[in-house]
Tab-separated table of C-alpha atoms in Angstrom:
chain	number	residue	atom	x	y	z
P	1	UNK	CA	20.178	-19.360	70.854
P	2	UNK	CA	22.725	-17.364	71.552
P	3	UNK	CA	24.901	-19.956	69.858
P	4	UNK	CA	22.904	-20.066	67.407
P	5	UNK	CA	22.913	-16.356	66.773
P	6	UNK	CA	26.989	-16.428	67.172
P	7	UNK	CA	26.605	-19.210	64.411
P	8	UNK	CA	24.754	-16.847	61.959
P	9	UNK	CA	26.853	-13.760	62.580
P	10	UNK	CA	29.667	-16.190	61.534
P	11	UNK	CA	28.232	-17.596	58.515
P	12	UNK	CA	27.090	-13.828	57.510
P	13	UNK	CA	30.649	-12.797	57.926
P	14	UNK	CA	31.903	-15.864	55.888
P	15	UNK	CA	29.673	-14.751	53.096
P	16	UNK	CA	30.358	-11.414	52.717
P	17	UNK	CA	34.163	-12.123	52.830
P	18	UNK	CA	34.157	-15.191	51.209
P	19	UNK	CA	31.300	-15.749	48.729
P	20	UNK	CA	33.673	-15.841	45.492
P	21	UNK	CA	35.659	-18.373	47.101
P	22	UNK	CA	32.189	-20.572	46.631
P	23	UNK	CA	31.471	-19.094	43.637
P	24	UNK	CA	34.331	-19.852	41.955
P	25	UNK	CA	34.495	-23.175	42.603
P	26	UNK	CA	31.078	-23.924	41.650
P	27	UNK	CA	32.079	-22.433	38.327
P	28	UNK	CA	35.262	-24.350	38.161
P	29	UNK	CA	33.347	-27.675	38.884
P	30	UNK	CA	29.233	-27.304	37.299
P	31	UNK	CA	29.177	-27.089	33.484
P	32	UNK	CA	25.751	-24.977	33.391
P	33	UNK	CA	23.810	-22.522	35.056
P	34	UNK	CA	21.697	-24.976	37.040
P	35	UNK	CA	24.455	-27.370	37.872
P	36	UNK	CA	26.913	-24.363	38.906
P	37	UNK	CA	23.592	-22.951	41.058
P	38	UNK	CA	22.668	-26.522	42.566
P	39	UNK	CA	26.653	-27.038	43.657
P	40	UNK	CA	26.707	-23.110	45.242
P	41	UNK	CA	23.676	-24.109	47.045
P	42	UNK	CA	25.413	-27.659	48.292
P	43	UNK	CA	28.552	-26.007	49.343
P	44	UNK	CA	26.934	-23.302	51.148
P	45	UNK	CA	24.896	-25.914	53.204
P	46	UNK	CA	27.736	-27.729	53.736
P	47	UNK	CA	29.795	-24.415	54.631
P	48	UNK	CA	26.861	-23.614	56.947
P	49	UNK	CA	26.919	-26.860	58.777
P	50	UNK	CA	30.061	-26.926	59.246
P	51	UNK	CA	30.723	-23.771	60.779
P	52	UNK	CA	29.250	-25.242	63.958
P	53	UNK	CA	32.556	-27.356	64.446
P	54	UNK	CA	35.175	-23.979	63.144
P	55	UNK	CA	37.220	-23.214	66.061
P	56	UNK	CA	39.529	-20.606	64.659
P	57	UNK	CA	42.323	-22.682	64.025
P	58	UNK	CA	42.871	-22.398	60.603
P	59	UNK	CA	41.975	-18.882	58.402
P	60	UNK	CA	38.250	-18.826	57.643
P	61	UNK	CA	38.903	-18.954	53.795
P	62	UNK	CA	41.086	-22.280	54.165
P	63	UNK	CA	38.029	-23.637	55.901
P	64	UNK	CA	35.824	-22.698	53.392
P	65	UNK	CA	38.183	-23.522	50.374
P	66	UNK	CA	38.875	-27.168	51.914
P	67	UNK	CA	35.076	-27.362	52.733
P	68	UNK	CA	34.242	-26.081	49.316
P	69	UNK	CA	36.636	-28.161	47.148
P	70	UNK	CA	35.406	-31.256	49.134
P	71	UNK	CA	31.833	-30.626	48.496
P	72	UNK	CA	33.109	-29.905	44.607
P	73	UNK	CA	35.055	-32.656	43.841
P	74	UNK	CA	32.275	-35.733	45.868
P	75	UNK	CA	29.662	-33.426	43.586
P	76	UNK	CA	31.567	-34.303	40.572
P	77	UNK	CA	32.078	-37.888	41.044
P	78	UNK	CA	28.277	-37.867	41.527
P	79	UNK	CA	27.783	-36.154	38.349
P	80	UNK	CA	29.826	-38.419	36.490
P	81	UNK	CA	27.984	-41.387	37.721
P	82	UNK	CA	24.608	-39.583	37.216
P	83	UNK	CA	25.058	-38.206	33.786
P	84	UNK	CA	28.348	-37.927	32.290
P	85	UNK	CA	27.782	-34.654	30.406
P	86	UNK	CA	30.755	-33.354	28.329
P	87	UNK	CA	31.079	-29.931	27.928
P	88	UNK	CA	29.779	-28.811	24.789
P	89	UNK	CA	32.253	-25.371	25.015
P	90	UNK	CA	32.176	-22.128	25.880
P	91	UNK	CA	28.271	-20.899	26.323
P	92	UNK	CA	27.380	-17.672	28.274
P	93	UNK	CA	25.199	-20.237	30.747
P	94	UNK	CA	28.530	-21.768	32.287
P	95	UNK	CA	30.163	-18.380	33.182
P	96	UNK	CA	29.376	-17.175	36.635
P	97	UNK	CA	26.591	-14.485	36.702
P	98	UNK	CA	27.735	-11.062	37.268
P	99	UNK	CA	31.487	-11.805	35.845
P	100	UNK	CA	30.428	-9.032	33.258
P	101	UNK	CA	30.399	-5.667	34.490
P	102	UNK	CA	28.825	-2.897	31.834
P	103	UNK	CA	32.253	-1.177	31.471
P	104	UNK	CA	34.042	-4.790	30.724
P	105	UNK	CA	34.629	-5.648	26.996
P	106	UNK	CA	33.507	-8.783	25.491
P	107	UNK	CA	36.678	-9.880	24.789
P	108	UNK	CA	37.316	-9.854	28.725
P	109	UNK	CA	34.054	-12.182	29.628
P	110	UNK	CA	34.930	-14.467	26.379
P	111	UNK	CA	38.466	-14.533	27.826
P	112	UNK	CA	37.002	-15.608	31.227
P	113	UNK	CA	34.651	-17.550	29.839
P	114	UNK	CA	37.223	-19.748	27.936
P	115	UNK	CA	39.364	-19.924	30.758
P	116	UNK	CA	36.400	-21.570	33.137
P	117	UNK	CA	35.822	-23.796	29.922
P	118	UNK	CA	39.416	-25.046	29.651
P	119	UNK	CA	39.492	-25.382	33.816
P	120	UNK	CA	35.943	-27.754	33.614
P	121	UNK	CA	38.135	-29.774	31.028
P	122	UNK	CA	40.834	-30.637	33.179
P	123	UNK	CA	40.887	-33.160	35.811
P	124	UNK	CA	39.399	-32.623	39.315
P	125	UNK	CA	42.935	-32.723	41.300
P	126	UNK	CA	44.381	-30.164	38.390
P	127	UNK	CA	41.024	-28.259	38.748
P	128	UNK	CA	41.435	-27.711	42.078
P	129	UNK	CA	44.868	-26.684	42.456
P	130	UNK	CA	44.656	-24.566	39.113
P	131	UNK	CA	41.783	-22.763	41.519
P	132	UNK	CA	43.690	-22.451	44.678
P	133	UNK	CA	46.803	-20.870	42.367
P	134	UNK	CA	44.851	-18.470	39.833
P	135	UNK	CA	43.261	-17.301	43.377
P	136	UNK	CA	46.710	-15.979	44.641
P	137	UNK	CA	47.448	-18.761	47.586
P	138	UNK	CA	50.696	-19.428	48.547
P	139	UNK	CA	51.786	-22.825	48.782
P	140	UNK	CA	51.418	-22.912	52.267
P	141	UNK	CA	47.855	-22.286	51.927
P	142	UNK	CA	47.414	-25.048	49.239
P	143	UNK	CA	49.596	-27.104	51.385
P	144	UNK	CA	46.722	-26.459	54.222
P	145	UNK	CA	44.010	-26.842	52.116
P	146	UNK	CA	45.070	-30.141	50.116
P	147	UNK	CA	46.834	-32.081	52.745
P	148	UNK	CA	49.707	-32.412	50.037
P	149	UNK	CA	52.936	-31.183	50.455
P	150	UNK	CA	54.894	-28.309	49.042
P	151	UNK	CA	57.006	-30.584	47.027
P	152	UNK	CA	53.683	-32.457	46.107
P	153	UNK	CA	51.962	-29.487	45.205
P	154	UNK	CA	54.947	-27.740	42.872
P	155	UNK	CA	54.901	-30.940	40.716
P	156	UNK	CA	50.889	-31.098	40.838
P	157	UNK	CA	50.748	-27.436	40.056
P	158	UNK	CA	53.541	-27.557	37.135
P	159	UNK	CA	51.323	-30.264	35.712
P	160	UNK	CA	48.176	-28.827	35.749
P	161	UNK	CA	49.356	-25.339	34.148
P	162	UNK	CA	50.963	-27.230	31.085
P	163	UNK	CA	47.861	-28.772	30.727
P	164	UNK	CA	45.766	-25.756	31.184
P	165	UNK	CA	48.201	-23.874	28.592
P	166	UNK	CA	47.804	-26.616	25.829
P	167	UNK	CA	44.122	-26.222	26.295
P	168	UNK	CA	44.135	-22.177	26.244
P	169	UNK	CA	46.797	-22.232	23.267
P	170	UNK	CA	45.221	-19.992	20.529
P	171	UNK	CA	42.123	-19.113	22.398
P	172	UNK	CA	42.826	-15.510	22.231
P	173	UNK	CA	43.334	-15.861	18.352
P	174	UNK	CA	40.297	-17.823	17.755
P	175	UNK	CA	38.290	-15.081	19.667
P	176	UNK	CA	39.627	-11.885	17.434
O	1	UNK	CA	49.190	-14.736	26.350
O	2	UNK	CA	50.741	-16.244	29.166
O	3	UNK	CA	50.144	-17.377	32.992
O	4	UNK	CA	50.389	-13.699	34.492
O	5	UNK	CA	47.443	-12.710	31.433
O	6	UNK	CA	45.318	-15.638	32.726
O	7	UNK	CA	45.955	-14.453	36.183
O	8	UNK	CA	45.069	-11.407	35.355
O	9	UNK	CA	41.826	-11.929	33.705
O	10	UNK	CA	40.702	-14.497	36.969
O	11	UNK	CA	41.219	-11.894	39.257
O	12	UNK	CA	39.572	-8.828	37.523
O	13	UNK	CA	36.403	-11.023	37.427
O	14	UNK	CA	33.683	-9.620	39.747
O	15	UNK	CA	32.370	-11.449	43.063
O	16	UNK	CA	29.504	-13.335	41.397
O	17	UNK	CA	25.558	-12.958	42.283
O	18	UNK	CA	24.725	-16.284	41.652
O	19	UNK	CA	22.741	-18.383	44.535
O	20	UNK	CA	21.311	-16.162	47.672
O	21	UNK	CA	23.190	-16.912	51.011
O	22	UNK	CA	20.014	-17.044	52.925
O	23	UNK	CA	20.572	-17.822	55.836
O	24	UNK	CA	17.225	-18.952	57.021
O	25	UNK	CA	16.615	-21.167	54.193
O	26	UNK	CA	19.871	-22.645	54.427
O	27	UNK	CA	19.468	-23.323	58.241
O	28	UNK	CA	15.658	-25.113	57.324
O	29	UNK	CA	17.742	-27.020	54.230
O	30	UNK	CA	20.290	-27.768	56.528
O	31	UNK	CA	18.131	-29.495	59.421
O	32	UNK	CA	15.504	-30.644	57.082
O	33	UNK	CA	18.341	-32.987	55.266
O	34	UNK	CA	20.263	-33.226	58.772
O	35	UNK	CA	16.371	-35.144	60.043
O	36	UNK	CA	16.093	-36.541	56.881
O	37	UNK	CA	19.939	-38.435	57.414
O	38	UNK	CA	19.342	-39.261	60.816
O	39	UNK	CA	15.693	-40.744	60.494
O	40	UNK	CA	17.027	-43.218	57.659
O	41	UNK	CA	20.173	-44.119	59.684
O	42	UNK	CA	17.849	-44.918	62.534
O	43	UNK	CA	15.377	-47.050	60.020
O	44	UNK	CA	18.083	-48.554	58.638
O	45	UNK	CA	19.862	-49.813	62.050
O	46	UNK	CA	16.587	-50.374	63.684
O	47	UNK	CA	15.569	-52.701	60.825
O	48	UNK	CA	18.610	-54.565	60.297
O	49	UNK	CA	19.081	-55.099	64.001
O	50	UNK	CA	15.024	-55.885	64.942
O	51	UNK	CA	15.065	-58.381	61.918
O	52	UNK	CA	17.954	-60.503	63.467
O	53	UNK	CA	16.505	-60.319	66.770
O	54	UNK	CA	12.664	-61.100	65.391
O	55	UNK	CA	14.252	-64.249	63.483
O	56	UNK	CA	16.241	-65.109	67.034
O	57	UNK	CA	13.189	-64.657	68.540
O	58	UNK	CA	10.775	-66.620	66.671
O	59	UNK	CA	13.122	-68.953	65.995
O	60	UNK	CA	14.314	-69.667	70.107
O	61	UNK	CA	10.606	-69.658	70.549
O	62	UNK	CA	9.743	-72.600	68.220
O	63	UNK	CA	13.002	-74.240	69.697
O	64	UNK	CA	11.704	-73.949	73.639
O	65	UNK	CA	8.315	-74.998	72.191
O	66	UNK	CA	9.887	-78.625	71.044
O	67	UNK	CA	11.160	-79.146	74.244
O	68	UNK	CA	14.617	-80.827	74.876
O	69	UNK	CA	14.756	-82.034	71.136
O	70	UNK	CA	14.992	-78.181	70.404
O	71	UNK	CA	18.207	-77.485	71.710
O	72	UNK	CA	20.095	-76.980	68.395
O	73	UNK	CA	17.614	-73.830	68.117
O	74	UNK	CA	20.380	-72.345	70.721
O	75	UNK	CA	22.664	-72.703	67.640
O	76	UNK	CA	20.644	-70.844	65.233
O	77	UNK	CA	19.755	-68.313	67.340
O	78	UNK	CA	23.427	-67.340	68.753
O	79	UNK	CA	24.498	-67.395	64.721
O	80	UNK	CA	21.851	-65.099	63.971
O	81	UNK	CA	22.480	-62.697	66.730
O	82	UNK	CA	26.131	-63.003	65.974
O	83	UNK	CA	25.476	-61.501	62.202
O	84	UNK	CA	22.867	-59.100	63.199
O	85	UNK	CA	25.806	-57.906	66.190
O	86	UNK	CA	28.350	-58.186	63.170
O	87	UNK	CA	26.044	-55.587	61.249
O	88	UNK	CA	25.672	-53.024	64.058
O	89	UNK	CA	29.340	-53.403	65.061
O	90	UNK	CA	30.175	-52.592	61.126
O	91	UNK	CA	27.772	-49.499	61.093
O	92	UNK	CA	29.419	-47.493	64.233
O	93	UNK	CA	32.627	-48.278	63.045
O	94	UNK	CA	31.997	-47.283	59.969
O	95	UNK	CA	30.301	-43.860	61.829
O	96	UNK	CA	33.725	-43.310	63.749
O	97	UNK	CA	35.869	-43.092	60.851
O	98	UNK	CA	34.112	-40.665	59.110
O	99	UNK	CA	35.964	-37.334	58.335
O	100	UNK	CA	34.389	-33.745	58.802
O	101	UNK	CA	33.252	-31.654	56.169
O	102	UNK	CA	36.785	-29.611	56.614
O	103	UNK	CA	38.875	-32.042	56.275
O	104	UNK	CA	41.834	-31.271	53.762
O	105	UNK	CA	41.200	-32.774	50.299
O	106	UNK	CA	43.336	-35.695	50.892
O	107	UNK	CA	42.492	-36.859	53.815
O	108	UNK	CA	38.697	-37.082	52.277
O	109	UNK	CA	39.881	-38.981	49.406
O	110	UNK	CA	41.953	-40.737	51.929
O	111	UNK	CA	38.871	-41.861	54.034
O	112	UNK	CA	36.328	-42.014	51.449
O	113	UNK	CA	38.759	-44.978	49.534
O	114	UNK	CA	39.028	-46.499	52.783
O	115	UNK	CA	35.419	-46.551	53.699
O	116	UNK	CA	35.239	-48.032	49.643
O	117	UNK	CA	38.052	-50.582	50.591
O	118	UNK	CA	36.098	-51.749	53.840
O	119	UNK	CA	32.333	-52.002	51.667
O	120	UNK	CA	34.664	-54.423	49.130
O	121	UNK	CA	36.155	-56.318	51.775
O	122	UNK	CA	32.665	-56.908	53.371
O	123	UNK	CA	31.408	-58.100	50.554
O	124	UNK	CA	33.903	-60.010	49.449
O	125	UNK	CA	33.990	-61.695	52.598
O	126	UNK	CA	29.835	-62.187	52.693
O	127	UNK	CA	29.585	-65.658	52.461
O	128	UNK	CA	31.970	-65.928	56.098
O	129	UNK	CA	30.236	-63.821	58.085
O	130	UNK	CA	26.840	-63.716	56.675
O	131	UNK	CA	26.056	-66.333	54.355
O	132	UNK	CA	27.399	-69.500	55.829
O	133	UNK	CA	26.216	-68.632	59.457
O	134	UNK	CA	22.499	-68.332	58.060
O	135	UNK	CA	22.972	-71.276	55.891
O	136	UNK	CA	24.517	-72.796	58.599
O	137	UNK	CA	21.296	-71.983	60.810
O	138	UNK	CA	19.211	-73.250	58.141
O	139	UNK	CA	20.379	-76.568	57.822
O	140	UNK	CA	20.155	-76.894	61.717
O	141	UNK	CA	16.157	-75.717	61.457
O	142	UNK	CA	15.612	-78.404	58.842
O	143	UNK	CA	17.432	-81.165	60.794
O	144	UNK	CA	16.129	-80.429	63.666
O	145	UNK	CA	12.646	-80.519	62.714
O	146	UNK	CA	12.854	-83.409	60.204
O	147	UNK	CA	14.698	-85.455	63.317
O	148	UNK	CA	11.677	-84.856	65.215
O	149	UNK	CA	9.241	-85.414	62.629
O	150	UNK	CA	7.358	-88.902	62.472
O	151	UNK	CA	8.043	-91.187	60.003
O	152	UNK	CA	5.510	-90.708	57.724
O	153	UNK	CA	5.363	-86.973	58.163
O	154	UNK	CA	6.425	-85.062	54.684
O	155	UNK	CA	9.831	-83.217	56.998
O	156	UNK	CA	11.063	-86.762	57.211
O	157	UNK	CA	10.698	-87.402	53.938
O	158	UNK	CA	14.482	-87.613	52.083
O	159	UNK	CA	13.147	-86.138	48.947
O	160	UNK	CA	11.321	-82.815	50.960
O	161	UNK	CA	14.710	-82.651	52.823
O	162	UNK	CA	16.834	-82.638	49.740
O	163	UNK	CA	14.597	-80.301	47.629
O	164	UNK	CA	14.324	-77.862	50.808
O	165	UNK	CA	18.215	-77.790	51.436
O	166	UNK	CA	18.395	-77.627	47.159
O	167	UNK	CA	16.400	-74.554	47.522
O	168	UNK	CA	18.233	-72.691	50.027
O	169	UNK	CA	21.542	-73.278	48.555
O	170	UNK	CA	20.098	-71.938	45.136
O	171	UNK	CA	19.048	-68.716	47.451
O	172	UNK	CA	22.325	-68.214	49.217
O	173	UNK	CA	24.237	-68.726	46.169
O	174	UNK	CA	21.556	-66.077	44.373
O	175	UNK	CA	22.426	-63.831	47.656
O	176	UNK	CA	26.360	-64.726	47.370
O	177	UNK	CA	26.387	-63.814	43.399
O	178	UNK	CA	24.064	-60.517	44.031
O	179	UNK	CA	26.980	-59.733	46.160
O	180	UNK	CA	29.792	-60.344	43.888
O	181	UNK	CA	27.758	-58.398	40.925
O	182	UNK	CA	27.494	-55.151	43.379
O	183	UNK	CA	30.926	-54.980	43.589
O	184	UNK	CA	32.433	-55.789	39.924
O	185	UNK	CA	29.363	-53.174	39.195
O	186	UNK	CA	29.790	-50.429	41.519
O	187	UNK	CA	32.378	-50.757	44.305
O	188	UNK	CA	35.052	-51.293	41.981
O	189	UNK	CA	34.809	-48.593	39.325
O	190	UNK	CA	34.362	-46.157	42.520
O	191	UNK	CA	37.595	-47.390	44.259
O	192	UNK	CA	39.459	-46.990	40.900
O	193	UNK	CA	38.103	-43.693	40.469
O	194	UNK	CA	39.256	-42.584	44.369
O	195	UNK	CA	42.254	-44.242	43.290
O	196	UNK	CA	42.611	-42.357	40.155
O	197	UNK	CA	42.414	-39.348	42.095
O	198	UNK	CA	44.510	-40.058	45.038
O	199	UNK	CA	46.962	-41.253	42.311
O	200	UNK	CA	46.796	-38.143	40.521
O	201	UNK	CA	46.881	-35.948	43.635
O	202	UNK	CA	50.294	-38.009	44.799
O	203	UNK	CA	51.938	-38.000	41.444
O	204	UNK	CA	55.570	-37.291	41.113
O	205	UNK	CA	54.978	-36.229	37.801
């Protein structure tokens, strides 16, 4: 009973502090609203399931990133098998709900939407490192999550950024 | 726009309010999934183990009823139990090698790759560890029963024995073919996918 309530408390704290990680990972891997919700639920389920074995050796955010990325990569491979769907391009559904606050301009939302669409078009591994980089993680933290060396990460990140830049080229002009 | 602009846009996004983190609902879903998986695993292991044990028991009993002439059935029972034991052993090995949900991305990819390679190896060598012992035990049964039958009985008829062996050969060849097909249609594409993922992760360029 006690173990259960402390697990509930831990999970509640994780969700309060790191809920955004789950949403951003889900939005970067799942193309539509329904898929995104489905993946978010799956990640939360896995995070909840893994919370019992969390020993505090790593930071909670590192742990959640690992679980989220592993779940998303597995989900992405499964999705590929189930229905190889091509992202039809920018759609409002593809943007995480609540990303656009009332004060935000439509252009900002469109740019964020374009960024998500471009990220989803990247190969899975590039997507993962770009996501970590955009979230502002250090190379050391990224290495802890991916299991790659910092040298490898540098190479992977450069490659992913180049691909992303290619995809985002001219986005501003299109939106204006 | 440069990278810093995109980073700025990314970090300005608000915490999304997508699916709720309802702990009670998650707990229920987790426990239901856990129970379902545990039940499915237990049923599968039990079916695999009990099918072998039941077949071995039935054939052992049949051999026992034949008296001294039924001694080759000891080999049949040993072969069937050997296959069933191998099945169970492989299941436990696979479960021991599984990595937790919080493994690093590379560890998870490597573990999935190892599991897929193990499955491929098992299916490619199915003729050795499954089909050959089962086919051998079937031949022993046909030969033992035929040898004990009287000269006018069907079991001793060379045409019947030849037909029976041909039938068993076709069934076992079909089983071999199905396993090969699974490797080429399902395992190889997944393996290629995982290898691509791993190579992308470890790419130097």
